Tab-separated table of C-alpha atoms in Angstrom:
chain	number	residue	atom	x	y	z
A	1374	MET	CA	55.086	8.993	37.713
A	1375	LYS	CA	54.661	8.439	34.038
A	1376	ASP	CA	55.726	10.802	31.262
A	1377	SER	CA	52.148	11.203	29.804
A	1378	LEU	CA	52.758	13.098	26.632
A	1379	GLU	CA	55.272	10.132	25.699
A	1380	LEU	CA	53.704	8.022	23.098
A	1381	GLU	CA	53.097	4.968	24.662
A	1382	ASN	CA	51.975	6.318	27.426
A	1383	GLN	CA	48.747	7.557	26.228
A	1384	ILE	CA	45.472	6.938	25.988
A	1385	CYS	CA	44.051	7.652	22.673
A	1386	PHE	CA	46.773	6.715	20.675
A	1387	PRO	CA	45.925	3.468	20.735
A	1388	ILE	CA	42.608	3.601	20.616
A	1389	TYR	CA	43.164	5.611	17.272
A	1390	ALA	CA	45.318	2.391	16.231
A	1391	LEU	CA	42.705	-0.013	16.940
A	1392	ALA	CA	40.592	2.350	14.668
A	1393	LYS	CA	42.331	2.719	11.803
A	1394	GLU	CA	43.023	-1.195	12.457
A	1395	ILE	CA	39.389	-2.286	12.463
A	1396	ILE	CA	38.481	-0.204	9.547
A	1397	SER	CA	41.338	-1.896	7.253
A	1398	GLN	CA	40.409	-5.032	8.597
A	1399	TYR	CA	36.749	-4.044	6.223
A	1400	ARG	CA	38.305	-2.351	3.361
A	1401	PRO	CA	37.942	-5.932	1.904
A	1402	HIS	CA	34.659	-6.988	2.113
A	1403	LEU	CA	33.357	-3.754	1.627
A	1404	ASP	CA	35.644	-3.696	-2.146
A	1405	LEU	CA	33.758	-6.499	-3.098
A	1406	LEU	CA	29.986	-4.737	-2.488
A	1407	ASP	CA	31.774	-0.854	-4.205
A	1408	ILE	CA	31.230	1.264	-0.491
A	1409	THR	CA	33.275	2.726	1.362
A	1410	TYR	CA	33.506	2.640	5.358
A	1411	PRO	CA	31.370	5.625	5.374
A	1412	GLN	CA	29.330	4.607	2.877
A	1413	TYR	CA	28.170	0.954	4.673
A	1414	LEU	CA	27.884	3.451	7.849
A	1415	VAL	CA	25.169	5.081	6.153
A	1416	LEU	CA	23.690	2.704	4.654
A	1417	MET	CA	23.220	0.581	8.095
A	1418	VAL	CA	21.270	3.788	9.298
A	1419	LEU	CA	18.919	3.752	6.585
A	1420	TRP	CA	18.850	-0.219	6.592
A	1421	LYS	CA	16.876	-0.146	9.437
A	1422	GLU	CA	15.495	3.376	10.114
A	1423	LYS	CA	13.920	3.005	6.116
A	1424	GLU	CA	14.077	7.357	5.897
A	1425	GLN	CA	16.412	9.894	7.621
A	1426	THR	CA	17.427	13.745	7.245
A	1427	VAL	CA	20.361	14.248	6.686
A	1428	GLY	CA	20.881	16.069	10.467
A	1429	GLN	CA	19.496	13.166	11.544
A	1430	LEU	CA	21.787	10.960	9.848
A	1431	GLY	CA	24.609	12.899	10.841
A	1432	GLU	CA	24.587	12.491	14.390
A	1433	LYS	CA	23.936	8.707	14.176
A	1434	VAL	CA	26.921	8.669	12.429
A	1435	PHE	CA	29.424	11.506	13.713
A	1436	LEU	CA	29.352	13.190	10.381
A	1437	ASP	CA	28.300	16.813	10.080
A	1438	SER	CA	26.773	18.463	6.896
A	1439	GLY	CA	29.833	19.244	5.016
A	1440	THR	CA	31.451	15.386	4.901
A	1441	LEU	CA	27.866	13.901	4.239
A	1442	THR	CA	26.917	16.019	1.684
A	1443	PRO	CA	29.563	15.153	-1.105
A	1444	LEU	CA	29.665	11.275	0.423
A	1445	LEU	CA	25.229	11.215	-0.168
A	1446	LYS	CA	26.199	13.420	-3.644
A	1447	ARG	CA	28.270	9.692	-4.753
A	1448	MET	CA	25.496	7.278	-2.943
A	1449	GLU	CA	23.286	8.971	-4.527
A	1450	GLN	CA	25.375	8.535	-8.260
A	1451	LYS	CA	25.367	5.044	-7.334
A	1452	GLY	CA	22.177	4.221	-7.751
A	1453	MET	CA	22.056	2.845	-3.516
A	1454	ILE	CA	19.922	6.354	-2.296
A	1455	MET	CA	18.019	8.916	-3.292
A	1456	ARG	CA	18.069	12.999	-1.778
A	1457	ILE	CA	14.496	13.891	-2.061
A	1458	ARG	CA	14.254	18.262	-0.979
A	1459	GLY	CA	11.588	18.899	1.171
A	1460	THR	CA	8.474	20.173	0.396
A	1461	GLU	CA	7.684	22.119	3.293
A	1462	ASP	CA	11.403	23.654	3.837
A	1463	GLU	CA	13.469	22.758	1.057
A	1464	ARG	CA	16.373	23.341	3.364
A	1465	VAL	CA	16.202	19.993	4.821
A	1466	VAL	CA	17.228	16.954	2.513
A	1467	LYS	CA	15.441	12.997	3.092
A	1468	LEU	CA	16.752	10.234	2.155
A	1469	SER	CA	15.890	6.427	1.676
A	1470	LEU	CA	17.114	3.396	0.364
A	1471	THR	CA	16.194	2.546	-3.778
A	1472	GLU	CA	16.144	-0.864	-4.574
A	1473	LYS	CA	20.149	-1.574	-4.637
A	1474	GLY	CA	20.549	0.153	-1.723
A	1475	LYS	CA	17.894	-2.314	0.242
A	1476	ALA	CA	19.712	-5.201	-1.810
A	1477	LEU	CA	22.911	-4.536	-0.538
A	1478	LYS	CA	22.667	-5.184	3.374
A	1479	GLU	CA	21.817	-9.176	2.128
A	1480	ARG	CA	24.994	-9.183	0.673
A	1481	ALA	CA	26.537	-7.235	3.769
A	1482	LYS	CA	25.164	-9.762	5.942
A	1483	ASP	CA	27.927	-11.427	7.037
A	1484	ILE	CA	30.623	-8.805	7.458
A	1485	PRO	CA	30.553	-8.315	10.753
A	1486	GLN	CA	31.543	-12.201	11.676
A	1487	LYS	CA	33.975	-12.020	8.931
A	1488	LEU	CA	35.368	-8.905	11.055
A	1489	MET	CA	35.051	-11.040	14.044
A	1490	GLU	CA	37.196	-13.692	13.053
A	1491	SER	CA	39.630	-11.651	10.700
A	1492	MET	CA	40.626	-10.046	14.174
A	1493	GLN	CA	40.661	-13.028	16.723
A	1494	VAL	CA	38.381	-11.278	19.312
A	1495	SER	CA	35.621	-12.976	20.999
A	1496	GLU	CA	31.700	-11.378	21.274
A	1497	ALA	CA	32.502	-10.952	24.626
A	1498	GLU	CA	34.922	-9.409	23.816
A	1499	LEU	CA	33.798	-6.588	21.643
A	1500	LEU	CA	31.243	-6.363	23.533
A	1501	GLU	CA	33.214	-5.260	26.258
A	1502	LEU	CA	35.182	-2.654	23.682
A	1503	LYS	CA	31.853	-1.011	22.992
A	1504	ALA	CA	30.806	-1.290	25.987
A	1505	VAL	CA	33.709	1.473	27.168
A	1506	VAL	CA	33.782	3.500	24.519
A	1507	THR	CA	30.407	4.357	24.367
A	1508	LYS	CA	30.665	5.229	27.571
A	1509	ILE	CA	33.280	7.664	26.740
A	1510	LEU	CA	30.966	9.277	23.825
A	1511	ASN	CA	27.795	9.481	25.777
A	1512	LYS	CA	29.489	11.302	28.155
A	1513	GLN	CA	30.441	13.918	24.645
A	1514	LYS	CA	26.952	14.582	24.731
């Protein structure tokens, strides 16, 4: 029987290392847009959804409001998003893209393809990996 406390027998370690590697692969592409990986996640949600509350966004990107708030403030300072307090409930902050934020979508459109090429994996392999990871994540909800 394998020793479950040896690093090479851990299931989570290669996933952790892979996550770090993927984010490092993103870095040169995101640096050209002057954004971080978490900011990229926010932009992807807003490119699709147009408007979100901080709570809705947090659920989608798996970040709590304590992590999101400073990130969103920096994005607002860079002119990518607008944060607007709800009129019915001031605790609710609605997020939407500025023209600058919308324009970044065109500049970012090639990033997924470039990433796949730099990692030397096929789309089918990535979809298989995504399916397994998504299955595990969905069990945690």
